[in-house]
Coordinates of C-alpha atoms and ligand atoms in Angstrom, one line a residue:
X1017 CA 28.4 -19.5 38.4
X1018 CA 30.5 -16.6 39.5
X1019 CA 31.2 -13.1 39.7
X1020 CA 31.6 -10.6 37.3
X1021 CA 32.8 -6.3 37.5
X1022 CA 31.7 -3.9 34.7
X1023 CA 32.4 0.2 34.4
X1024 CA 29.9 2.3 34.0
X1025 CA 28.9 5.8 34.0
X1026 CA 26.2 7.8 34.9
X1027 CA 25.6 11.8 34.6
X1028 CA 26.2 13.5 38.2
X1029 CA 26.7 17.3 38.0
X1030 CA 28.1 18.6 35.3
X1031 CA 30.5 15.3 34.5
X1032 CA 29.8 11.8 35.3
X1033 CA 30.5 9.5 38.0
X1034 CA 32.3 5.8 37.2
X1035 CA 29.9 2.8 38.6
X1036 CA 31.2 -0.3 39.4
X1037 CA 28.5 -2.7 38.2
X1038 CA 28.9 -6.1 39.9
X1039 CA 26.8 -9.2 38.7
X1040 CA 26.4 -12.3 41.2
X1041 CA 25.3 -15.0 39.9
X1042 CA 24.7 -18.0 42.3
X1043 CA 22.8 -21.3 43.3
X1044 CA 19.4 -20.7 44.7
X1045 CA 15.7 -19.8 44.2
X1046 CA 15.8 -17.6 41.1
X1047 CA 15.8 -14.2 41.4
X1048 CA 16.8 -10.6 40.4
X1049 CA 17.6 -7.9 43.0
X1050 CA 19.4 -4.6 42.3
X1051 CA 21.6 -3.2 45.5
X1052 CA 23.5 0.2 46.1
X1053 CA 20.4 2.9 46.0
X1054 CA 18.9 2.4 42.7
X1055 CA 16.8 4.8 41.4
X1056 CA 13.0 3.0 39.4
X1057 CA 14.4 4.0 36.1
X1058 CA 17.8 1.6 37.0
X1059 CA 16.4 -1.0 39.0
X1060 CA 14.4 -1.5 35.5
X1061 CA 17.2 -2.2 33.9
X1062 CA 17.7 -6.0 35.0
X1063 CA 14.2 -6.2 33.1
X1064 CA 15.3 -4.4 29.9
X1065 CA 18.9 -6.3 30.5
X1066 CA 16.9 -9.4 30.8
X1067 CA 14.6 -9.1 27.5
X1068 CA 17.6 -7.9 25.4
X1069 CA 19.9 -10.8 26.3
X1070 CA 17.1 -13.2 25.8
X1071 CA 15.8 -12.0 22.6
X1072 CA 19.5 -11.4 20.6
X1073 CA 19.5 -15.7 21.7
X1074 CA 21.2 -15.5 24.8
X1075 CA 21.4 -16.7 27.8
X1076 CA 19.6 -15.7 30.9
X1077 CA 20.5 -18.2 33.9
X1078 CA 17.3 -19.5 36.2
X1079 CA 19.5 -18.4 39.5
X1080 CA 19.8 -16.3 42.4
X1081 CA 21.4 -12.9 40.3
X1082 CA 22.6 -9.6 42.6
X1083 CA 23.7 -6.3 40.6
X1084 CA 25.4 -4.5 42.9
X1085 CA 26.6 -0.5 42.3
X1086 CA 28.8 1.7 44.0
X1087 CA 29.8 3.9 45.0
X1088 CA 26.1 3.1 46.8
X1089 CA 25.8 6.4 48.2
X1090 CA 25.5 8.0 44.8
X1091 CA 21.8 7.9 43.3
X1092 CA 21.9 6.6 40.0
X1093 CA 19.3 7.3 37.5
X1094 CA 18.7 6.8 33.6
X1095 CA 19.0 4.1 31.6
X1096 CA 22.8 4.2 30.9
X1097 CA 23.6 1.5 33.1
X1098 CA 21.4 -0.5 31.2
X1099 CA 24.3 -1.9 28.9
X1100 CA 27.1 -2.5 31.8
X1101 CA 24.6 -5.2 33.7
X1102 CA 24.0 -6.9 30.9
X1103 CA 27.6 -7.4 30.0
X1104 CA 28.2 -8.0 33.7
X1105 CA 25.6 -10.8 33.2
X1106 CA 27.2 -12.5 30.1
X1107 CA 30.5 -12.4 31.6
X1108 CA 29.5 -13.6 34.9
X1109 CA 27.6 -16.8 32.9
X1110 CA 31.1 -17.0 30.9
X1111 CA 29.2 -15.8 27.6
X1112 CA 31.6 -13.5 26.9
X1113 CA 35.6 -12.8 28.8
X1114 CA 35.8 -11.4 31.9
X1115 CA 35.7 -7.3 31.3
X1116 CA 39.4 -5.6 32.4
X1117 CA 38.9 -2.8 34.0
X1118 CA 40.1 -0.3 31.3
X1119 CA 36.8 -0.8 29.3
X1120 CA 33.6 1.3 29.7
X1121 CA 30.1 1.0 28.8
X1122 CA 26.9 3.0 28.5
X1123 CA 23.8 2.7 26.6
X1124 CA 19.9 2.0 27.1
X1125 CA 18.8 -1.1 25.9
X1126 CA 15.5 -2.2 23.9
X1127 CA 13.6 -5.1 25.0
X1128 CA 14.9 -6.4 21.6
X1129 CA 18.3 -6.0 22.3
X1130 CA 19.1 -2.8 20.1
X1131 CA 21.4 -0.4 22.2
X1132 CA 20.6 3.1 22.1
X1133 CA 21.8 6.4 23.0
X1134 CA 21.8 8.3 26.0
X1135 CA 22.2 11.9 27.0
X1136 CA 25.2 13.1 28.3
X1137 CA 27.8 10.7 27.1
X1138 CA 30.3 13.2 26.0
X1139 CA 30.5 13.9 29.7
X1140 CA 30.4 10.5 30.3
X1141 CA 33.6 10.0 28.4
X1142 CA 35.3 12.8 29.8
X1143 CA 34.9 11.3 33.1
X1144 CA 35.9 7.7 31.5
X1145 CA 39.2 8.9 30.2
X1146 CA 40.5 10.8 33.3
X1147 CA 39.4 7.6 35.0
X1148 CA 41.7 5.6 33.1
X1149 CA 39.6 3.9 30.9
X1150 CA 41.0 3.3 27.5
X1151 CA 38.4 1.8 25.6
X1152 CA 34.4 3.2 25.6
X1153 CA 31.6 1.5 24.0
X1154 CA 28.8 3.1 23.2
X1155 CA 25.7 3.3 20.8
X1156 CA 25.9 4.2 17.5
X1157 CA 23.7 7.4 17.9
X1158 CA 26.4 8.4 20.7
X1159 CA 29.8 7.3 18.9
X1160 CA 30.6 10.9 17.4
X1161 CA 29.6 12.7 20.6
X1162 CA 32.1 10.5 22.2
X1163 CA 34.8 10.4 19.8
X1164 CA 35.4 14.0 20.9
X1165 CA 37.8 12.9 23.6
X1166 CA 41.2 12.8 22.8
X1167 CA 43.4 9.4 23.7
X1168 CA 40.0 7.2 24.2
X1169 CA 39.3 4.6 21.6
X1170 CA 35.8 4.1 21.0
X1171 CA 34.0 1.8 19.7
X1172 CA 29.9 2.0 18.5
X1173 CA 27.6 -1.0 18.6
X1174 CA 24.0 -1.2 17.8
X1175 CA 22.9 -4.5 19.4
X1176 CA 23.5 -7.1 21.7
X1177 CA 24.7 -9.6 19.0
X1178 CA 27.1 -7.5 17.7
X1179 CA 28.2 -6.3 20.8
X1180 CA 28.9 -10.0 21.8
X1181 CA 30.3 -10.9 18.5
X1182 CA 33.1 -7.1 19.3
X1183 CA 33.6 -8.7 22.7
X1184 CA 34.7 -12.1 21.4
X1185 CA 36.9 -10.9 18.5
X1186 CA 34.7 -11.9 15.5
X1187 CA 33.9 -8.2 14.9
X1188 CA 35.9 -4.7 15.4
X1189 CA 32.2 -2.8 15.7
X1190 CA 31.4 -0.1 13.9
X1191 CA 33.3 3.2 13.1
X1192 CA 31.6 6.2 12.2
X1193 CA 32.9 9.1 10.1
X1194 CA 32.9 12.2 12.6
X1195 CA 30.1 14.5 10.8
X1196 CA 31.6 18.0 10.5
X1197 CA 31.6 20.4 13.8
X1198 CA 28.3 22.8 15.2
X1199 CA 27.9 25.3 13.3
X1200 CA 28.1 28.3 15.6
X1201 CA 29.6 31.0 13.1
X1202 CA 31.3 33.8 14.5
X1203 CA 29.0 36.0 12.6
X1204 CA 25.8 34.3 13.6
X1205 CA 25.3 37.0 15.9
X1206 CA 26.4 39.6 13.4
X1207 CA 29.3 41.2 12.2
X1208 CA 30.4 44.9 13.5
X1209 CA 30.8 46.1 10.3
X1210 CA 27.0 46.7 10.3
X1211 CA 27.2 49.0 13.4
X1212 CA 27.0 53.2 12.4
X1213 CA 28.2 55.1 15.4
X1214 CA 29.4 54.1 18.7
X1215 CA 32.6 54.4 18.1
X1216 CA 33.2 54.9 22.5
X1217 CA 31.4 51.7 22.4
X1218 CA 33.4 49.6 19.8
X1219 CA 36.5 50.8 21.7
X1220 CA 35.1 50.0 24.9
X1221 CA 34.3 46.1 23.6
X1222 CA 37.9 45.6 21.9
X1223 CA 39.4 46.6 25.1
X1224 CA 37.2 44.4 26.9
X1225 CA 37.5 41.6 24.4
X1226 CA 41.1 41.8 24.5
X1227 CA 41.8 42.0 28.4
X1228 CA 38.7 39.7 29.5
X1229 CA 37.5 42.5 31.3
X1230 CA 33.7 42.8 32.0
X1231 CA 31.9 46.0 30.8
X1232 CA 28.6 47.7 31.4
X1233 CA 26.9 50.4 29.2
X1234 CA 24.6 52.8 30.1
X1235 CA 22.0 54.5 27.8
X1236 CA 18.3 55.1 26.9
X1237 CA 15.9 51.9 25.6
X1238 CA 16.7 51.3 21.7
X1239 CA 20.2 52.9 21.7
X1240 CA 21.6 49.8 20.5
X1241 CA 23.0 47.9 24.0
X1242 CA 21.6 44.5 22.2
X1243 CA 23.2 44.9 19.3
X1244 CA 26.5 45.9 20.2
X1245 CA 26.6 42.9 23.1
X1246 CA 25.7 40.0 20.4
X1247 CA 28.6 41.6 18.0
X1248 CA 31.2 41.4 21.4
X1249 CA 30.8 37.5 21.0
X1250 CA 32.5 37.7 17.1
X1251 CA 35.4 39.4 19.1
X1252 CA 36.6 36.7 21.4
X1253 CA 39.3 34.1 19.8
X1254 CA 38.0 30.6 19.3
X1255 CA 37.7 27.9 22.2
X1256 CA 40.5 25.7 22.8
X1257 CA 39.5 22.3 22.3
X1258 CA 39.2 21.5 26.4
X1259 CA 36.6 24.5 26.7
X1260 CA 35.1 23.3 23.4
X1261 CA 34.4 20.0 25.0
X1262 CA 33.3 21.7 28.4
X1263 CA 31.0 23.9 26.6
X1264 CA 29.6 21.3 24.5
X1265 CA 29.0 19.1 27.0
X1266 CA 27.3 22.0 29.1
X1267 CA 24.9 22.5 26.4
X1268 CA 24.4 19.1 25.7
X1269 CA 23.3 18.5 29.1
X1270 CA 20.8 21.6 28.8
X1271 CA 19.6 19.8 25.9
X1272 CA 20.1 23.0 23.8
X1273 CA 21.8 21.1 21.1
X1274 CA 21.3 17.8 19.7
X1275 CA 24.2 14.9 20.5
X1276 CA 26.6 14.1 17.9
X1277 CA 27.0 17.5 16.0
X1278 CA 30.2 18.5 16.8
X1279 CA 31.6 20.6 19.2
X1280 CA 30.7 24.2 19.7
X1281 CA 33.9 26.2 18.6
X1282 CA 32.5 29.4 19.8
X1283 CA 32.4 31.0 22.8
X1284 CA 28.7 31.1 24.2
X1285 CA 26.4 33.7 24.0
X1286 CA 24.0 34.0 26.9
X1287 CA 21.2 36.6 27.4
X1288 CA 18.3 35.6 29.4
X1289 CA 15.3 38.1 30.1
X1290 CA 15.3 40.0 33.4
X1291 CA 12.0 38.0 34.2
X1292 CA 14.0 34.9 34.9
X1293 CA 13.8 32.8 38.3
X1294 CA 16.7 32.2 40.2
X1295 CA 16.7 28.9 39.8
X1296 CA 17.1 29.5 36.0
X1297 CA 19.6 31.3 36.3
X1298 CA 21.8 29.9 38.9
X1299 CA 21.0 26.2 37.4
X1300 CA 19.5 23.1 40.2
X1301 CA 20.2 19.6 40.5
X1302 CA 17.7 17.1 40.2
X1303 CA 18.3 13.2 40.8
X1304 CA 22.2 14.2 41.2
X1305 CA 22.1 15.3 37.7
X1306 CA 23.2 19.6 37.1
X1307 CA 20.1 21.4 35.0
X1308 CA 22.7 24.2 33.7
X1309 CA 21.4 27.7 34.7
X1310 CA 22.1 30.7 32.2
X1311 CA 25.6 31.4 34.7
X1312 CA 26.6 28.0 33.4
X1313 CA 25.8 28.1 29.6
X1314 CA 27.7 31.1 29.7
X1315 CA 30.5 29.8 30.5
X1316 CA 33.8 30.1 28.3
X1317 CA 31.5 33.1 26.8
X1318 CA 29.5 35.9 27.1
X1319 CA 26.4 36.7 29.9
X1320 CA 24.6 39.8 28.5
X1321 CA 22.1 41.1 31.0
X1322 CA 20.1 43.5 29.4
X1323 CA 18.0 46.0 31.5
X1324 CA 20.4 44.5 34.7
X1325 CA 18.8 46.5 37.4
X1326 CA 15.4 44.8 36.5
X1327 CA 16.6 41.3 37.1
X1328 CA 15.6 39.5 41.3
X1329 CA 18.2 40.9 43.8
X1330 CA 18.6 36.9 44.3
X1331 CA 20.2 36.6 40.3
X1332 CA 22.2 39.4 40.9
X1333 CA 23.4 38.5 44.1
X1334 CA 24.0 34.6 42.8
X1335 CA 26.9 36.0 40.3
X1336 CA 28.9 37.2 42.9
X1337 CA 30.9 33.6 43.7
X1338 CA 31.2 32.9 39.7
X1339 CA 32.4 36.5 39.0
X1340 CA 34.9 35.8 41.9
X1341 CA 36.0 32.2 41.5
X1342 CA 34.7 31.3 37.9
X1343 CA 32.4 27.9 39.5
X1344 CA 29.0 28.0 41.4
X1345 CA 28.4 25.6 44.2
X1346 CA 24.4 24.4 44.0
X1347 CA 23.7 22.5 47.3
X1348 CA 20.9 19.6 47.2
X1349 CA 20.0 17.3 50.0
X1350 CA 23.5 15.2 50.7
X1351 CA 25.2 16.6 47.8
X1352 CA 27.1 19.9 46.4
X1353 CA 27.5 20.0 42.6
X1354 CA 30.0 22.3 41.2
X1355 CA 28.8 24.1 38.1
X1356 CA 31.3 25.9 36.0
X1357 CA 30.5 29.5 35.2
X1358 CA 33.5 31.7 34.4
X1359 CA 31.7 33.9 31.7
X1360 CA 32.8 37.3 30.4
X1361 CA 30.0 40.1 31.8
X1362 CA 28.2 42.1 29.9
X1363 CA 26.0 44.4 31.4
X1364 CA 23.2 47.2 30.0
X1365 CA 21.2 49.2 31.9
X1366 CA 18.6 52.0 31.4
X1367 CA 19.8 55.3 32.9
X1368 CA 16.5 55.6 35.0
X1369 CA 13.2 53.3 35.3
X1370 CA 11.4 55.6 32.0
X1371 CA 15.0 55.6 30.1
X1372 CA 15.2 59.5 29.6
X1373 CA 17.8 60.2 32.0
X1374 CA 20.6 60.5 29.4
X1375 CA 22.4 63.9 28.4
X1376 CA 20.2 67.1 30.1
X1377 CA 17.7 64.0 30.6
X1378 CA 14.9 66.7 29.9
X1379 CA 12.0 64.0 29.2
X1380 CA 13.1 62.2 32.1
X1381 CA 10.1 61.7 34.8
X1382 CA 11.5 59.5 38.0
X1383 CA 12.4 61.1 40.8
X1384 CA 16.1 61.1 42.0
X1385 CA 15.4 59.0 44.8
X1386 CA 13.7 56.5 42.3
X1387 CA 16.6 56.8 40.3
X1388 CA 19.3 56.2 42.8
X1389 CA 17.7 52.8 43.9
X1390 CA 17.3 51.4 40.7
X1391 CA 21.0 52.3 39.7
X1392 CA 21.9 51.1 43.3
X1393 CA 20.9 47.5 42.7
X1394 CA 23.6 47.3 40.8
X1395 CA 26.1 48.6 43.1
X1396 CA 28.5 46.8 45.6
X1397 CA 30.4 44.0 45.2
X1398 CA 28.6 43.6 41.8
X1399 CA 29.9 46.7 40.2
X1400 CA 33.4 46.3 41.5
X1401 CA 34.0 43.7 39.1
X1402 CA 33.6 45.6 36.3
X1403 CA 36.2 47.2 34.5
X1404 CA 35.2 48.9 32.2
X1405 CA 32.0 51.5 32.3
X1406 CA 30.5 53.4 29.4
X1407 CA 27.5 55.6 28.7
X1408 CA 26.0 55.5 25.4
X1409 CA 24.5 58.1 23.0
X1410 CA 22.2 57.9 20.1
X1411 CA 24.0 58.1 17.0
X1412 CA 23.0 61.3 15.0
X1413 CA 22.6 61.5 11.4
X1414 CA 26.0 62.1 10.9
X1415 CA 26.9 58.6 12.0
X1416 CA 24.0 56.8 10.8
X1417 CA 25.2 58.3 7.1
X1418 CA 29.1 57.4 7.3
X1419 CA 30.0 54.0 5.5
X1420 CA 30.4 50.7 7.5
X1421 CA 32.8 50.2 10.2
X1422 CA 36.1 48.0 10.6
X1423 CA 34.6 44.4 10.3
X1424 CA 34.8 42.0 13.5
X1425 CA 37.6 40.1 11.4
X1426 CA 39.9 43.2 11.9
X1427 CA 39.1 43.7 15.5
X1428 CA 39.1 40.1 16.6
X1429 CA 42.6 39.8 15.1
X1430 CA 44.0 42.8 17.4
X1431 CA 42.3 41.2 20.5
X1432 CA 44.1 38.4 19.2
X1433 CA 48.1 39.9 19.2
X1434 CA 46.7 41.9 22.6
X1435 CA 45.7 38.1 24.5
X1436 CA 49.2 36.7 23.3
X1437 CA 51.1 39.4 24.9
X1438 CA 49.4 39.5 28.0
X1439 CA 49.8 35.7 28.1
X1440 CA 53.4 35.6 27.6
X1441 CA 53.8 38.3 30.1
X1442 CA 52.2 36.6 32.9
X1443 CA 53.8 33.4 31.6
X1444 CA 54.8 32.4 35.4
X1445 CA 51.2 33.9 37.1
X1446 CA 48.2 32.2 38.3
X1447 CA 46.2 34.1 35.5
X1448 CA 46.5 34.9 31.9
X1449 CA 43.9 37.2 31.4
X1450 CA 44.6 41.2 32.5
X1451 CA 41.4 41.2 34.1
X1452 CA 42.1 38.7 36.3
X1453 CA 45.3 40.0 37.6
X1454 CA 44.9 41.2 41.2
X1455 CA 45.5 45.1 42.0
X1456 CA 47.9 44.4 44.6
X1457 CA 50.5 42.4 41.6
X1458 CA 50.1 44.9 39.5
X1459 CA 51.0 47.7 41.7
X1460 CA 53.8 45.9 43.4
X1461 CA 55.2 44.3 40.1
X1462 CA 53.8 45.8 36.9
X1463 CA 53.5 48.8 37.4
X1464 CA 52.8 52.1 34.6
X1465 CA 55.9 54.6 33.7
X1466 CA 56.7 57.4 35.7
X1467 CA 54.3 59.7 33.9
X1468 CA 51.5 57.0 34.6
X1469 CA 52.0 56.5 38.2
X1470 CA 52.1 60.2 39.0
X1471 CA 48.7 60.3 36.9
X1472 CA 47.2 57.6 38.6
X1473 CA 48.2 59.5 42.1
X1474 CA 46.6 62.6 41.0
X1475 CA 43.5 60.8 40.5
X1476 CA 43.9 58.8 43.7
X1477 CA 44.0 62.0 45.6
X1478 CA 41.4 63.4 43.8
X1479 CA 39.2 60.2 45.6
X1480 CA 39.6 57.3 43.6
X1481 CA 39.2 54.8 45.7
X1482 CA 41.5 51.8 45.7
X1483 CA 39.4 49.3 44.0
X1484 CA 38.8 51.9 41.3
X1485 CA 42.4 52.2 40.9
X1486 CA 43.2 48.2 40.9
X1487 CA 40.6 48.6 37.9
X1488 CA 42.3 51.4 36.3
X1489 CA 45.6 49.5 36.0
X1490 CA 44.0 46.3 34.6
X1491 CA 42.5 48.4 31.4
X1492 CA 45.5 50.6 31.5
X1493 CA 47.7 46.9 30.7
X1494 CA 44.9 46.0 28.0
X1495 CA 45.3 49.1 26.5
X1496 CA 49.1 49.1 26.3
X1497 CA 48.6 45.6 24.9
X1498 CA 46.4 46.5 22.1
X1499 CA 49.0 49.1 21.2
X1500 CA 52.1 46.5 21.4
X1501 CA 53.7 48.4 24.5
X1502 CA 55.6 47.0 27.1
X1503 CA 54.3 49.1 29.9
X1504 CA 51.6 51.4 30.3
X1505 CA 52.2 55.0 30.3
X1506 CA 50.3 58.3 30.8
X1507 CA 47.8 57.9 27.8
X1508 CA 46.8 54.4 29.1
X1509 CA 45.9 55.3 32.6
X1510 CA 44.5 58.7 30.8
X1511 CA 41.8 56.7 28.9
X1512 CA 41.6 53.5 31.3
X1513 CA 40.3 56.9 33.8
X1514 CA 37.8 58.0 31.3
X1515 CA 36.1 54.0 30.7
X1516 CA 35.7 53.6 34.2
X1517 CA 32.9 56.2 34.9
X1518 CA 30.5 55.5 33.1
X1519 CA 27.4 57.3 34.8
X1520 CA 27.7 54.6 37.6
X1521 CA 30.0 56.8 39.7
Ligands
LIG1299 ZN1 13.6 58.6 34.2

């Protein structure tokens, strides 16, 4: 009779948290007790472990067991501990080797010994490998979810015996083929060759693509604000294969798509409807485990808030820390969880509460007082993080009868050579995105020609105020980009000037 340690891992936050499972067995009246905070769901497991060992022919020893977990101040819920405690058991009754402590398990176990998924185990095995755990085994249903993570060998069982039979050598487990990635097409959202018009706006969205910068569009209901946001998504390059797992993982947390289908390749596309709660949209923790807002599904992509103004003040005011420092700290009893949500903004607004206000605004009804509060909700430390401003006309005939547009193939491969300058220029910076650079770098090192600086100091004394300049510059560096120049000049702070308005200001 002796003592036995097992790794697991549990969902906490938006990763997973590594639990030391510890099985005592020892002389005495016999006995099962579960120590270190158990939540119902885990202290059930030495009943499910039980059954399962039991009914795959195994031993379970008429002794005095204690399962101890830690860290114990951690709650642990879910049934993916099931699986460590009952190797713990079988090791600790010399069934199977002791476990080294590069090896991981996680899975829920049937009363008849199969092992089955759990949610969250791509997290899981993020959390596994940077713990320095080389080998993770899993259930079947979870092995291609897991197999995402580079330099972790995994290995996929689907019931105690064979899981026994993998521990003693007799049997490598079972490899699955990796199924081939989500499908989350760049054109999914459609394509901007189907949009007649607009041509400030498609401008406006390849800048804003290519420097990162976030945007907000003014213009009457029905203008096309929708349509033009879901099309900025087929702009954006394809996730890296760390954000890809980050993303996936997000949404697999959410529940919004099913484990074991690949990784999302796309950047997210997030729109929720101005009706939302805070809590929605901000995310919560429940039982230590992150329920992703829309802030947080965004992340790595896009947040389009149509009809902004209309949204709570509390969901406008919660996007002020991710717009600042890309994460979101939610705050439970005991605990802080820290949510990713460095998304891209996209905002549309109405011009007034009926619409109207747009051009000579003739069928517009509010009054101006009406009309400055509902634009002012969006003012502040909100608005200052947006770049780029732009109001929006109906397209007239004209437009609607000239032939398609450049196709977002075409754009998305100038965003592309625009990124990959900026990158290499601010090679030795903290940020390589132009919209992240801060005003004060920019003026003291990267600054526009001669001929841009004294524009930019006309306008200054003309009263822009510093942070509209610090915004100036950032487009100004996109534009140059997109254009393959190595500094910006007159024509860049010239147009950056003219996308910063916007019928905001
Ligand atoms: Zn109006």
């Amino acid at each position: 009779m002796s003592l036995a340690e097992v790794w697991g891992v549990v969902p906490a936050g938006i990763s997973g948290v590594m639990v030391k499972v510890e099985v005592d067995v020892a002389r005495g009246l016999p006995s099962v007790g579960v120590v270190g905070l158990a939540h119902t769901s885990v202290a059930e497991a030495r009943w499910r472990a039980r059954s399962a060992i039991v009914n795959s022919g195994f031993t379970w020893p008429n002794s005095r067991i204690t399962i101890g977990l830690s860290p114990a101040d951690l709650p642990k819920t879910g049934t993916s501990l099931d699986l460590p405690i009952a190797v713990g058991l079988l090791a600790a009754t010399a069934q199977i080797d002791k476990i080294t402590s590069d090896i991981s398990f996680i899975g829920e176990l049937g009363l008849d010994g199969a092992i089955k998924p759990v949610s969250g185990v791509l997290a899981a095995a993020i959390t596994a490998q940077r713990h320095g755990i080389t080998t993770f085994i899993v259930s079947t249903g979870n092995f291609r979810e897991a197999s995402e993570v580079a330099g972790l060998c995994v290995i996929a069982v689907t019931n105690m015996s064979q899981l026994v039979a993998v521990m003693r050598g007799e049997n490598p487990g079972e490899r699955v083929e990796p199924l081939p990635d989500a499908a989350h097409h760049a054109n999914a959202l459609g394509d901007f060759s189907e949009v007649r018009g607009h041509d400030v706006a498609r401008f406006a969205l390849e800048v804003a693509a290519a420097g990162g910068h976030h945007c907000s569009m003014l213009g009457e209901p029905g203008v096309g604000k929708t349509m033009l946001a879901q099309r900025f998504v087929s702009l954006l390059p394809e996730l890296s294969h760390q954000q890809a797992l980050d993303v996936t993982s997000v949404h697999a947390l959410a529940g919004r798509i099913q484990s074991g289908h690949g990784l999302m390749r796309r950047p997210p596309f997030i729109a929720p409807h101005h009706s939302i709660s805070a809590g929605a949209m901000l995310g919560s923790v429940r039982n230590g485990v992150l329920l992703p807002g829309a802030l947080t599904l965004a992340s790595e992509g896009v947040l389009f808030l149509d009809e902004a103004p209309e949204f709570d003040r509390p969901c406008l005011e919660g996007m002020r820390q991710p717009l600042e420092q890309g994460s979101l700290a939610l705050m439970r009893v005991g605990q802080t969880v820290i949510a990713p949500a460095r998304f891209q903004l996209i905002l549309a607004a109405n011009p007034c509460p009926c619409g109207q206000a747009i051009g000579r605004g003739d069928g517009c009804t509010c009054g101006a007082q009406q009309k400055r509060r509902y634009l002012q909700k969006l003012s502040g430390p909100l608005m200052d993080r947006i770049d780029i401003r732009i109001s929006l006309t109906r397209p007239t005939d004209a437009h609607l009868r000239m032939g398609a547009g450049e196709c977002s193939e075409v754009i998305s491969q100038r965003v592309r050579l625009a990124r990959d300058r900026a990158r290499v220029r601010w090679n030795e910076e903290s940020w390589d995105l132009n919209s992240h650079a801060p005003g004060s770098a920019l003026r003291a090192r990267y600054s526009p020609n001669i001929a841009g600086q004294v524009l930019l100091e006309r306008a200054e004394a003309k009263g822009l105020n510093p942070r509209g300049s610090d915004r100036v510059l950032r487009m100004a560096w996109t534009l140059a980009d997109l254009q393959a120049k190595d500094q910006p000049g007159k024509e860049h702070i010239s147009t950056a000037l003219s996308m910063r308005g916007g019928g905001f200001e």
